Every structure is written in structure tokens, then in C-alpha cells.
Amino acid sequence: MWRRLVWPEGEVFAFNTWHNKSSEWGTQSWHWYCTSALPRALHGGFPLAALGAIWDRRARPLLAVGLAFVGLYSFLPHKEARFLFPALPLFTACAAVALQRILHNAWHAKHGWRLAAAGTLGIFLAGAGVTALTTAVSRANYPGGVAIRRLHELGGGSKGAGAHPTRVHVGTLAAMTGVSRFTELPGGAWMYSKEEGLPPKALAGRGYDYLLTDQAVVEGCVAVESVLGYDHLELARPLLLTRLPLRIALAAKVWIQKCTAL
């Protein structure tokens, strides 16, 4: 297909670093990893990692390697939290050193350490709550995956030998929120495209049968169904002790559009 020898990992590395084309998918400020991604990934372990390196010099090389990794990736304009996954165990190990020191001293009833242990427990309980909340949000964060499943359930794939396959265009939002090669149906009854650089109204004239798009109205198409996804958090009203005070608000994110003007 490429008509040349291809090293996939090398192609990805060159695309993201040498050519710096990953910025086409969005950019973040240089400090985003330290001020947003790491605190969200580590919760209470983020400040404990620094304490672990301060209290035990054996943890300092681990923290230094982790910070160097984050620092190098910070030079790239396009940033994602998943890029830091290889470094997270290093920060976690440093945090474990600090936690061990706090619990050891608290167990031996040293002055002030029991209060530190109680504060650390509170931090971890808060982190568990945040994890539970973000997990619930994540369940509603893949409208693209739900949309392609619903499209397959609605039918429309070609039937029988010689029938023309149903052509589907996958928009950017749908592709970023769940549509992948794993969600495609094999057998040739469906054809999927992620053609880029075209306005929504132009897609109706490209021979597609369906669009998975973030546009509620597309000229030459009829909306068959909309799929809800995460929109924001809001206070549940009225406030009751029998339920959580926060509610996940959903909104239409991806539309299944059937093209009528081919």
C-alpha cells in the first residue's frame, strides 16, 4: 500500500517530532504536563513524589528520570496525558517512599506524624472519589463508538455478491471518541473513510451513504439519529443525602446522517 519500506514506529516518531505535525491535532502550553496532566494522573501522589525524593536520596534518580522524560515531551506543542504513562511508575515509586516514611513514623507515635498520616489518608480518599467520578464521566465520553454501533444495528450494509458496499464517512469527533478499525465490520459490506479537509456539505456529494459527524444539519443529508455524550458536570437539584450532589449532563455530540443527494 505504501509502495516503499515502512518502519511504523519510525514513521510515528518522525511525524510527531521531526516533522512536528502532531500539533495539527491541537496544542497545549509548555507547562501543561506539570500543571494539569501529572496532578490529574497522580492525585495525591504528585506532591508525595517530591517529598520522597527530598527524604530519601535513593529516590532522587527515579524522580530525575521522570522529570527529564516530562521535560523532553514538554517541548512538543501537541500534548496528551497518555504520553506520560511510561514515566508514571517512577513518580509513583517516589510517592511510595514518602508514604512509607509517614506511616512508619506515625506507627511509632512520633510527634506530628499521625496528623500527617491522617492528611495523607484524606488525600487518597479524595483521589479515590475523583477517580470514581472521572470513571463515570469516561463512560459517556465515547459517542463515536456508540454511533458506529448504532449505525450497524440500523442496517444498510450491502447484501449478496456484487452489491455495492455501504460507504460511511467518519468525522474527526467520531474518530476521536471511539471509532477505530476494531469497530468496523469485516466482510466488505461496509466501507469506511476518514477523508479530511472537506466541509460537511461537500461530503454529501462524495458518494457516501452515511456520515458520522458532529454537525446536526448537513446539506443533502437527513439526520437518522443523534448520540449523546458527556457535556459538563452540574449540581443535582434538589440536593439529597440519598444521592451524589453532582450529575453528569449529556448532550448530542455525534449525528448519524443519511445522505440523500449522491
PDB file of C-alpha atoms in Angstrom:
ATOM      1  CA  MET A   1       0.000   0.000   0.000  1.00  0.00           C
ATOM      2  CA  TRP A   2       2.819   2.416   0.867  1.00  0.00           C
ATOM      3  CA  ARG A   3       4.947   1.283  -2.136  1.00  0.00           C
ATOM      4  CA  ARG A   4       8.084   1.619  -0.015  1.00  0.00           C
ATOM      5  CA  LEU A   5       9.649   0.022   3.049  1.00  0.00           C
ATOM      6  CA  VAL A   6       7.929   1.291   6.177  1.00  0.00           C
ATOM      7  CA  TRP A   7       9.002   1.170   9.829  1.00  0.00           C
ATOM      8  CA  PRO A   8       5.734   2.032  11.651  1.00  0.00           C
ATOM      9  CA  GLU A   9       7.335   3.189  14.901  1.00  0.00           C
ATOM     10  CA  GLY A  10       9.816   5.314  12.971  1.00  0.00           C
ATOM     11  CA  GLU A  11       7.030   6.864  10.897  1.00  0.00           C
ATOM     12  CA  VAL A  12       5.160   7.825  14.076  1.00  0.00           C
ATOM     13  CA  PHE A  13       8.294   9.229  15.703  1.00  0.00           C
ATOM     14  CA  ALA A  14       9.152  11.302  12.629  1.00  0.00           C
ATOM     15  CA  PHE A  15       5.567  12.547  12.284  1.00  0.00           C
ATOM     16  CA  ASN A  16       5.383  13.673  15.924  1.00  0.00           C
ATOM     17  CA  THR A  17       8.906  15.016  16.450  1.00  0.00           C
ATOM     18  CA  TRP A  18      10.950  15.652  13.308  1.00  0.00           C
ATOM     19  CA  HIS A  19       8.060  16.981  11.214  1.00  0.00           C
ATOM     20  CA  ASN A  20       6.144  18.192  14.305  1.00  0.00           C
ATOM     21  CA  LYS A  21       2.844  17.528  12.543  1.00  0.00           C
ATOM     22  CA  SER A  22       1.169  16.267  15.700  1.00  0.00           C
ATOM     23  CA  SER A  23       0.389  19.914  16.504  1.00  0.00           C
ATOM     24  CA  GLU A  24      -2.312  19.673  13.829  1.00  0.00           C
ATOM     25  CA  TRP A  25      -4.311  17.731  16.421  1.00  0.00           C
ATOM     26  CA  GLY A  26      -4.160  20.538  18.981  1.00  0.00           C
ATOM     27  CA  THR A  27      -1.569  22.166  21.218  1.00  0.00           C
ATOM     28  CA  GLN A  28      -1.107  22.893  24.918  1.00  0.00           C
ATOM     29  CA  SER A  29       1.115  25.315  26.846  1.00  0.00           C
ATOM     30  CA  TRP A  30       4.659  24.206  27.699  1.00  0.00           C
ATOM     31  CA  HIS A  31       3.794  23.641  31.396  1.00  0.00           C
ATOM     32  CA  TRP A  32       0.597  21.610  30.771  1.00  0.00           C
ATOM     33  CA  TYR A  33       2.116  18.275  31.811  1.00  0.00           C
ATOM     34  CA  CYS A  34       3.220  19.610  35.212  1.00  0.00           C
ATOM     35  CA  THR A  35       0.216  21.820  35.917  1.00  0.00           C
ATOM     36  CA  SER A  36      -2.561  19.609  34.550  1.00  0.00           C
ATOM     37  CA  ALA A  37      -1.678  16.111  33.324  1.00  0.00           C
ATOM     38  CA  LEU A  38       0.513  14.919  36.215  1.00  0.00           C
ATOM     39  CA  PRO A  39      -1.771  16.237  39.010  1.00  0.00           C
ATOM     40  CA  ARG A  40      -4.765  14.568  37.339  1.00  0.00           C
ATOM     41  CA  ALA A  41      -2.912  11.301  36.817  1.00  0.00           C
ATOM     42  CA  LEU A  42      -1.208  11.046  40.211  1.00  0.00           C
ATOM     43  CA  HIS A  43      -3.603  12.947  42.511  1.00  0.00           C
ATOM     44  CA  GLY A  44      -2.066  12.869  45.994  1.00  0.00           C
ATOM     45  CA  GLY A  45       0.963  11.004  44.701  1.00  0.00           C
ATOM     46  CA  PHE A  46       2.145  14.113  42.863  1.00  0.00           C
ATOM     47  CA  PRO A  47       3.302  16.111  45.928  1.00  0.00           C
ATOM     48  CA  LEU A  48       4.352  12.912  47.724  1.00  0.00           C
ATOM     49  CA  ALA A  49       6.756  12.102  44.888  1.00  0.00           C
ATOM     50  CA  ALA A  50       8.667  15.313  45.594  1.00  0.00           C
ATOM     51  CA  LEU A  51       8.737  14.559  49.331  1.00  0.00           C
ATOM     52  CA  GLY A  52      10.031  11.054  48.666  1.00  0.00           C
ATOM     53  CA  ALA A  53      12.986  12.435  46.712  1.00  0.00           C
ATOM     54  CA  ILE A  54      13.699  15.006  49.429  1.00  0.00           C
ATOM     55  CA  TRP A  55      13.604  12.483  52.263  1.00  0.00           C
ATOM     56  CA  ASP A  56      15.442   9.600  50.580  1.00  0.00           C
ATOM     57  CA  ARG A  57      18.297  10.202  48.167  1.00  0.00           C
ATOM     58  CA  ARG A  58      17.782   6.741  46.642  1.00  0.00           C
ATOM     59  CA  ALA A  59      14.534   8.035  45.134  1.00  0.00           C
ATOM     60  CA  ARG A  60      16.157  11.062  43.518  1.00  0.00           C
ATOM     61  CA  PRO A  61      17.424   9.267  40.369  1.00  0.00           C
ATOM     62  CA  LEU A  62      13.907   7.943  39.757  1.00  0.00           C
ATOM     63  CA  LEU A  63      12.403  11.400  40.063  1.00  0.00           C
ATOM     64  CA  ALA A  64      15.155  12.904  37.907  1.00  0.00           C
ATOM     65  CA  VAL A  65      14.492  10.429  35.092  1.00  0.00           C
ATOM     66  CA  GLY A  66      10.740  11.044  35.332  1.00  0.00           C
ATOM     67  CA  LEU A  67      11.170  14.815  35.234  1.00  0.00           C
ATOM     68  CA  ALA A  68      13.588  14.566  32.306  1.00  0.00           C
ATOM     69  CA  PHE A  69      11.054  12.464  30.412  1.00  0.00           C
ATOM     70  CA  VAL A  70       8.307  15.027  31.081  1.00  0.00           C
ATOM     71  CA  GLY A  71      10.639  17.903  30.231  1.00  0.00           C
ATOM     72  CA  LEU A  72      11.555  16.465  26.841  1.00  0.00           C
ATOM     73  CA  TYR A  73       7.929  15.832  25.911  1.00  0.00           C
ATOM     74  CA  SER A  74       7.047  19.357  27.028  1.00  0.00           C
ATOM     75  CA  PHE A  75       8.967  20.713  24.030  1.00  0.00           C
ATOM     76  CA  LEU A  76       6.343  19.200  21.707  1.00  0.00           C
ATOM     77  CA  PRO A  77       3.340  21.525  21.242  1.00  0.00           C
ATOM     78  CA  HIS A  78       0.896  18.600  20.988  1.00  0.00           C
ATOM     79  CA  LYS A  79       0.433  17.023  24.399  1.00  0.00           C
ATOM     80  CA  GLU A  80      -1.635  14.117  25.702  1.00  0.00           C
ATOM     81  CA  ALA A  81      -1.704  12.583  29.165  1.00  0.00           C
ATOM     82  CA  ARG A  82      -1.143   9.100  27.713  1.00  0.00           C
ATOM     83  CA  PHE A  83       2.321  10.160  26.536  1.00  0.00           C
ATOM     84  CA  LEU A  84       3.376  10.232  30.213  1.00  0.00           C
ATOM     85  CA  PHE A  85       2.322   6.659  31.027  1.00  0.00           C
ATOM     86  CA  PRO A  86       5.894   5.255  30.854  1.00  0.00           C
ATOM     87  CA  ALA A  87       7.028   7.800  33.478  1.00  0.00           C
ATOM     88  CA  LEU A  88       4.144   7.418  35.933  1.00  0.00           C
ATOM     89  CA  PRO A  89       5.621   4.361  37.738  1.00  0.00           C
ATOM     90  CA  LEU A  90       8.730   6.426  38.537  1.00  0.00           C
ATOM     91  CA  PHE A  91       6.671   9.137  40.233  1.00  0.00           C
ATOM     92  CA  THR A  92       4.567   6.502  41.995  1.00  0.00           C
ATOM     93  CA  ALA A  93       7.671   4.790  43.385  1.00  0.00           C
ATOM     94  CA  CYS A  94       8.911   8.108  44.807  1.00  0.00           C
ATOM     95  CA  ALA A  95       5.481   8.749  46.335  1.00  0.00           C
ATOM     96  CA  ALA A  96       5.607   5.280  47.929  1.00  0.00           C
ATOM     97  CA  VAL A  97       8.898   6.206  49.617  1.00  0.00           C
ATOM     98  CA  ALA A  98       7.281   9.268  51.190  1.00  0.00           C
ATOM     99  CA  LEU A  99       4.202   7.302  52.240  1.00  0.00           C
ATOM    100  CA  GLN A 100       6.354   4.643  53.879  1.00  0.00           C
ATOM    101  CA  ARG A 101       8.208   7.330  55.875  1.00  0.00           C
ATOM    102  CA  ILE A 102       4.952   8.937  57.025  1.00  0.00           C
ATOM    103  CA  LEU A 103       3.315   5.652  58.061  1.00  0.00           C
ATOM    104  CA  HIS A 104       6.458   4.357  59.779  1.00  0.00           C
ATOM    105  CA  ASN A 105       6.816   7.478  61.901  1.00  0.00           C
ATOM    106  CA  ALA A 106       3.072   7.632  62.617  1.00  0.00           C
ATOM    107  CA  TRP A 107       3.129   3.983  63.789  1.00  0.00           C
ATOM    108  CA  HIS A 108       5.887   4.828  66.228  1.00  0.00           C
ATOM    109  CA  ALA A 109       3.820   7.766  67.509  1.00  0.00           C
ATOM    110  CA  LYS A 110       6.351  10.411  66.650  1.00  0.00           C
ATOM    111  CA  HIS A 111       5.239  13.989  67.132  1.00  0.00           C
ATOM    112  CA  GLY A 112       3.152  15.386  64.262  1.00  0.00           C
ATOM    113  CA  TRP A 113       3.416  12.318  62.041  1.00  0.00           C
ATOM    114  CA  ARG A 114      -0.021  10.976  62.959  1.00  0.00           C
ATOM    115  CA  LEU A 115      -1.529  14.217  61.719  1.00  0.00           C
ATOM    116  CA  ALA A 116       0.469  13.850  58.507  1.00  0.00           C
ATOM    117  CA  ALA A 117      -0.784  10.279  58.136  1.00  0.00           C
ATOM    118  CA  ALA A 118      -4.390  11.436  58.601  1.00  0.00           C
ATOM    119  CA  GLY A 119      -3.887  14.163  55.997  1.00  0.00           C
ATOM    120  CA  THR A 120      -2.377  11.662  53.571  1.00  0.00           C
ATOM    121  CA  LEU A 121      -5.334   9.325  54.083  1.00  0.00           C
ATOM    122  CA  GLY A 122      -7.679  12.214  53.336  1.00  0.00           C
ATOM    123  CA  ILE A 123      -5.768  12.994  50.142  1.00  0.00           C
ATOM    124  CA  PHE A 124      -6.025   9.401  48.957  1.00  0.00           C
ATOM    125  CA  LEU A 125      -9.742   9.198  49.784  1.00  0.00           C
ATOM    126  CA  ALA A 126     -10.282  12.391  47.797  1.00  0.00           C
ATOM    127  CA  GLY A 127      -8.282  10.878  44.943  1.00  0.00           C
ATOM    128  CA  ALA A 128     -10.459   7.766  45.046  1.00  0.00           C
ATOM    129  CA  GLY A 129     -13.536   9.972  44.800  1.00  0.00           C
ATOM    130  CA  VAL A 130     -12.107  11.851  41.830  1.00  0.00           C
ATOM    131  CA  THR A 131     -11.235   8.533  40.160  1.00  0.00           C
ATOM    132  CA  ALA A 132     -14.792   7.272  40.629  1.00  0.00           C
ATOM    133  CA  LEU A 133     -16.194  10.495  39.183  1.00  0.00           C
ATOM    134  CA  THR A 134     -13.884  10.567  36.160  1.00  0.00           C
ATOM    135  CA  THR A 135     -14.604   6.878  35.518  1.00  0.00           C
ATOM    136  CA  ALA A 136     -18.313   7.665  35.369  1.00  0.00           C
ATOM    137  CA  VAL A 137     -17.596  10.588  33.027  1.00  0.00           C
ATOM    138  CA  SER A 138     -15.437   8.368  30.804  1.00  0.00           C
ATOM    139  CA  ARG A 139     -18.356   6.008  30.217  1.00  0.00           C
ATOM    140  CA  ALA A 140     -20.155   8.859  28.450  1.00  0.00           C
ATOM    141  CA  ASN A 141     -17.110  10.119  26.587  1.00  0.00           C
ATOM    142  CA  TYR A 142     -17.198   7.827  23.551  1.00  0.00           C
ATOM    143  CA  PRO A 143     -20.188   8.881  21.439  1.00  0.00           C
ATOM    144  CA  GLY A 144     -18.330   7.949  18.256  1.00  0.00           C
ATOM    145  CA  GLY A 145     -18.101   4.314  19.329  1.00  0.00           C
ATOM    146  CA  VAL A 146     -21.781   4.274  20.235  1.00  0.00           C
ATOM    147  CA  ALA A 147     -22.681   5.936  16.917  1.00  0.00           C
ATOM    148  CA  ILE A 148     -20.946   3.354  14.736  1.00  0.00           C
ATOM    149  CA  ARG A 149     -22.509   0.527  16.729  1.00  0.00           C
ATOM    150  CA  ARG A 150     -25.937   2.094  16.274  1.00  0.00           C
ATOM    151  CA  LEU A 151     -25.279   2.542  12.545  1.00  0.00           C
ATOM    152  CA  HIS A 152     -24.521  -1.159  12.209  1.00  0.00           C
ATOM    153  CA  GLU A 153     -27.659  -2.005  14.186  1.00  0.00           C
ATOM    154  CA  LEU A 154     -29.742   0.165  11.883  1.00  0.00           C
ATOM    155  CA  GLY A 155     -28.509  -1.940   8.964  1.00  0.00           C
ATOM    156  CA  GLY A 156     -27.762  -0.827   5.460  1.00  0.00           C
ATOM    157  CA  GLY A 157     -24.740  -2.988   4.680  1.00  0.00           C
ATOM    158  CA  SER A 158     -24.727  -4.493   1.214  1.00  0.00           C
ATOM    159  CA  LYS A 159     -26.468  -7.821   0.776  1.00  0.00           C
ATOM    160  CA  GLY A 160     -25.267 -10.514  -1.559  1.00  0.00           C
ATOM    161  CA  ALA A 161     -22.485 -10.843  -4.097  1.00  0.00           C
ATOM    162  CA  GLY A 162     -21.988  -7.892  -6.406  1.00  0.00           C
ATOM    163  CA  ALA A 163     -23.947  -5.447  -4.236  1.00  0.00           C
ATOM    164  CA  HIS A 164     -22.308  -2.118  -3.724  1.00  0.00           C
ATOM    165  CA  PRO A 165     -20.935  -1.674  -0.165  1.00  0.00           C
ATOM    166  CA  THR A 166     -22.400   0.932   2.147  1.00  0.00           C
ATOM    167  CA  ARG A 167     -19.949   3.833   2.319  1.00  0.00           C
ATOM    168  CA  VAL A 168     -19.536   5.621   5.644  1.00  0.00           C
ATOM    169  CA  HIS A 169     -17.571   8.793   6.317  1.00  0.00           C
ATOM    170  CA  VAL A 170     -16.182   9.048   9.857  1.00  0.00           C
ATOM    171  CA  GLY A 171     -15.754  12.640  11.029  1.00  0.00           C
ATOM    172  CA  THR A 172     -12.986  13.891  13.294  1.00  0.00           C
ATOM    173  CA  LEU A 173     -15.005  13.889  16.534  1.00  0.00           C
ATOM    174  CA  ALA A 174     -16.358  10.393  15.881  1.00  0.00           C
ATOM    175  CA  ALA A 175     -12.849   9.137  15.138  1.00  0.00           C
ATOM    176  CA  MET A 176     -11.539  10.690  18.364  1.00  0.00           C
ATOM    177  CA  THR A 177     -14.330   9.288  20.534  1.00  0.00           C
ATOM    178  CA  GLY A 178     -14.464   5.600  19.801  1.00  0.00           C
ATOM    179  CA  VAL A 179     -14.462   4.765  16.081  1.00  0.00           C
ATOM    180  CA  SER A 180     -11.487   2.592  15.175  1.00  0.00           C
ATOM    181  CA  ARG A 181     -10.635  -0.359  12.970  1.00  0.00           C
ATOM    182  CA  PHE A 182     -11.821  -2.616  15.787  1.00  0.00           C
ATOM    183  CA  THR A 183     -15.361  -1.237  15.476  1.00  0.00           C
ATOM    184  CA  GLU A 184     -15.546  -1.824  11.717  1.00  0.00           C
ATOM    185  CA  LEU A 185     -17.443  -4.825  10.382  1.00  0.00           C
ATOM    186  CA  PRO A 186     -15.470  -7.222   8.167  1.00  0.00           C
ATOM    187  CA  GLY A 187     -16.733  -8.863   5.012  1.00  0.00           C
ATOM    188  CA  GLY A 188     -16.842  -5.968   2.557  1.00  0.00           C
ATOM    189  CA  ALA A 189     -20.457  -4.952   3.161  1.00  0.00           C
ATOM    190  CA  TRP A 190     -19.290  -1.660   4.664  1.00  0.00           C
ATOM    191  CA  MET A 191     -16.593   0.757   3.539  1.00  0.00           C
ATOM    192  CA  TYR A 192     -15.234   3.365   5.955  1.00  0.00           C
ATOM    193  CA  SER A 193     -13.420   6.594   5.150  1.00  0.00           C
ATOM    194  CA  LYS A 194     -11.808   9.331   7.239  1.00  0.00           C
ATOM    195  CA  GLU A 195     -11.289  11.702   4.326  1.00  0.00           C
ATOM    196  CA  GLU A 196     -10.138  15.061   5.670  1.00  0.00           C
ATOM    197  CA  GLY A 197     -10.190  18.669   4.565  1.00  0.00           C
ATOM    198  CA  LEU A 198     -13.771  18.802   3.285  1.00  0.00           C
ATOM    199  CA  PRO A 199     -16.630  20.920   4.691  1.00  0.00           C
ATOM    200  CA  PRO A 200     -19.660  18.883   5.838  1.00  0.00           C
ATOM    201  CA  LYS A 201     -21.863  19.995   2.942  1.00  0.00           C
ATOM    202  CA  ALA A 202     -19.273  18.734   0.442  1.00  0.00           C
ATOM    203  CA  LEU A 203     -19.330  15.230   1.915  1.00  0.00           C
ATOM    204  CA  ALA A 204     -22.886  14.608   0.702  1.00  0.00           C
ATOM    205  CA  GLY A 205     -21.630  14.761  -2.859  1.00  0.00           C
ATOM    206  CA  ARG A 206     -18.691  12.389  -2.357  1.00  0.00           C
ATOM    207  CA  GLY A 207     -20.719   9.200  -2.754  1.00  0.00           C
ATOM    208  CA  TYR A 208     -21.127   8.422   0.943  1.00  0.00           C
ATOM    209  CA  ASP A 209     -24.271   6.714   2.163  1.00  0.00           C
ATOM    210  CA  TYR A 210     -23.880   7.763   5.796  1.00  0.00           C
ATOM    211  CA  LEU A 211     -21.906  10.348   7.754  1.00  0.00           C
ATOM    212  CA  LEU A 212     -20.842  10.145  11.385  1.00  0.00           C
ATOM    213  CA  THR A 213     -20.452  13.836  12.094  1.00  0.00           C
ATOM    214  CA  ASP A 214     -20.597  16.478  14.809  1.00  0.00           C
ATOM    215  CA  GLN A 215     -22.921  18.555  12.608  1.00  0.00           C
ATOM    216  CA  ALA A 216     -26.638  18.395  13.412  1.00  0.00           C
ATOM    217  CA  VAL A 217     -27.572  19.635   9.947  1.00  0.00           C
ATOM    218  CA  VAL A 218     -25.738  18.675   6.749  1.00  0.00           C
ATOM    219  CA  GLU A 219     -26.939  19.792   3.347  1.00  0.00           C
ATOM    220  CA  GLY A 220     -28.027  16.783   1.271  1.00  0.00           C
ATOM    221  CA  CYS A 221     -28.392  14.524   4.308  1.00  0.00           C
ATOM    222  CA  VAL A 222     -31.083  13.582   6.797  1.00  0.00           C
ATOM    223  CA  ALA A 223     -30.281  13.054  10.472  1.00  0.00           C
ATOM    224  CA  VAL A 224     -31.235   9.495  11.370  1.00  0.00           C
ATOM    225  CA  GLU A 225     -30.180   9.556  14.999  1.00  0.00           C
ATOM    226  CA  SER A 226     -28.100  11.567  17.455  1.00  0.00           C
ATOM    227  CA  VAL A 227     -25.824  10.090  20.088  1.00  0.00           C
ATOM    228  CA  LEU A 228     -25.380  11.655  23.499  1.00  0.00           C
ATOM    229  CA  GLY A 229     -22.022  12.236  25.126  1.00  0.00           C
ATOM    230  CA  TYR A 230     -20.512  13.972  28.134  1.00  0.00           C
ATOM    231  CA  ASP A 231     -21.099  17.733  28.185  1.00  0.00           C
ATOM    232  CA  HIS A 232     -20.463  19.030  31.722  1.00  0.00           C
ATOM    233  CA  LEU A 233     -20.982  18.435  35.438  1.00  0.00           C
ATOM    234  CA  GLU A 234     -23.751  20.171  37.310  1.00  0.00           C
ATOM    235  CA  LEU A 235     -25.249  20.182  40.799  1.00  0.00           C
ATOM    236  CA  ALA A 236     -28.080  17.718  41.249  1.00  0.00           C
ATOM    237  CA  ARG A 237     -31.202  19.518  42.401  1.00  0.00           C
ATOM    238  CA  PRO A 238     -32.710  19.205  44.856  1.00  0.00           C
ATOM    239  CA  LEU A 239     -29.730  18.234  46.984  1.00  0.00           C
ATOM    240  CA  LEU A 240     -30.474  14.984  48.819  1.00  0.00           C
ATOM    241  CA  LEU A 241     -28.395  12.864  51.183  1.00  0.00           C
ATOM    242  CA  THR A 242     -29.504   9.742  49.314  1.00  0.00           C
ATOM    243  CA  ARG A 243     -27.681  10.618  46.083  1.00  0.00           C
ATOM    244  CA  LEU A 244     -24.497  12.237  44.865  1.00  0.00           C
ATOM    245  CA  PRO A 245     -24.502  16.054  44.667  1.00  0.00           C
ATOM    246  CA  LEU A 246     -23.074  16.076  41.133  1.00  0.00           C
ATOM    247  CA  ARG A 247     -24.843  14.998  37.967  1.00  0.00           C
ATOM    248  CA  ILE A 248     -23.309  14.216  34.593  1.00  0.00           C
ATOM    249  CA  ALA A 249     -25.051  16.313  31.964  1.00  0.00           C
ATOM    250  CA  LEU A 250     -25.228  14.832  28.473  1.00  0.00           C
ATOM    251  CA  ALA A 251     -25.745  16.487  25.100  1.00  0.00           C
ATOM    252  CA  ALA A 252     -25.944  15.361  21.472  1.00  0.00           C
ATOM    253  CA  LYS A 253     -22.383  15.024  20.179  1.00  0.00           C
ATOM    254  CA  VAL A 254     -22.424  12.791  17.093  1.00  0.00           C
ATOM    255  CA  TRP A 255     -25.137  12.552  14.447  1.00  0.00           C
ATOM    256  CA  ILE A 256     -25.804   9.679  12.059  1.00  0.00           C
ATOM    257  CA  GLN A 257     -26.627  11.412   8.781  1.00  0.00           C
ATOM    258  CA  LYS A 258     -28.074   9.514   5.817  1.00  0.00           C
ATOM    259  CA  CYS A 259     -27.066  11.081   2.527  1.00  0.00           C
ATOM    260  CA  THR A 260     -29.931  11.588   0.095  1.00  0.00           C
ATOM    261  CA  ALA A 261     -28.226  13.639  -2.636  1.00  0.00           C
ATOM    262  CA  LEU A 262     -25.498  11.464  -4.129  1.00  0.00           C
TER     263      LEU A 262
END
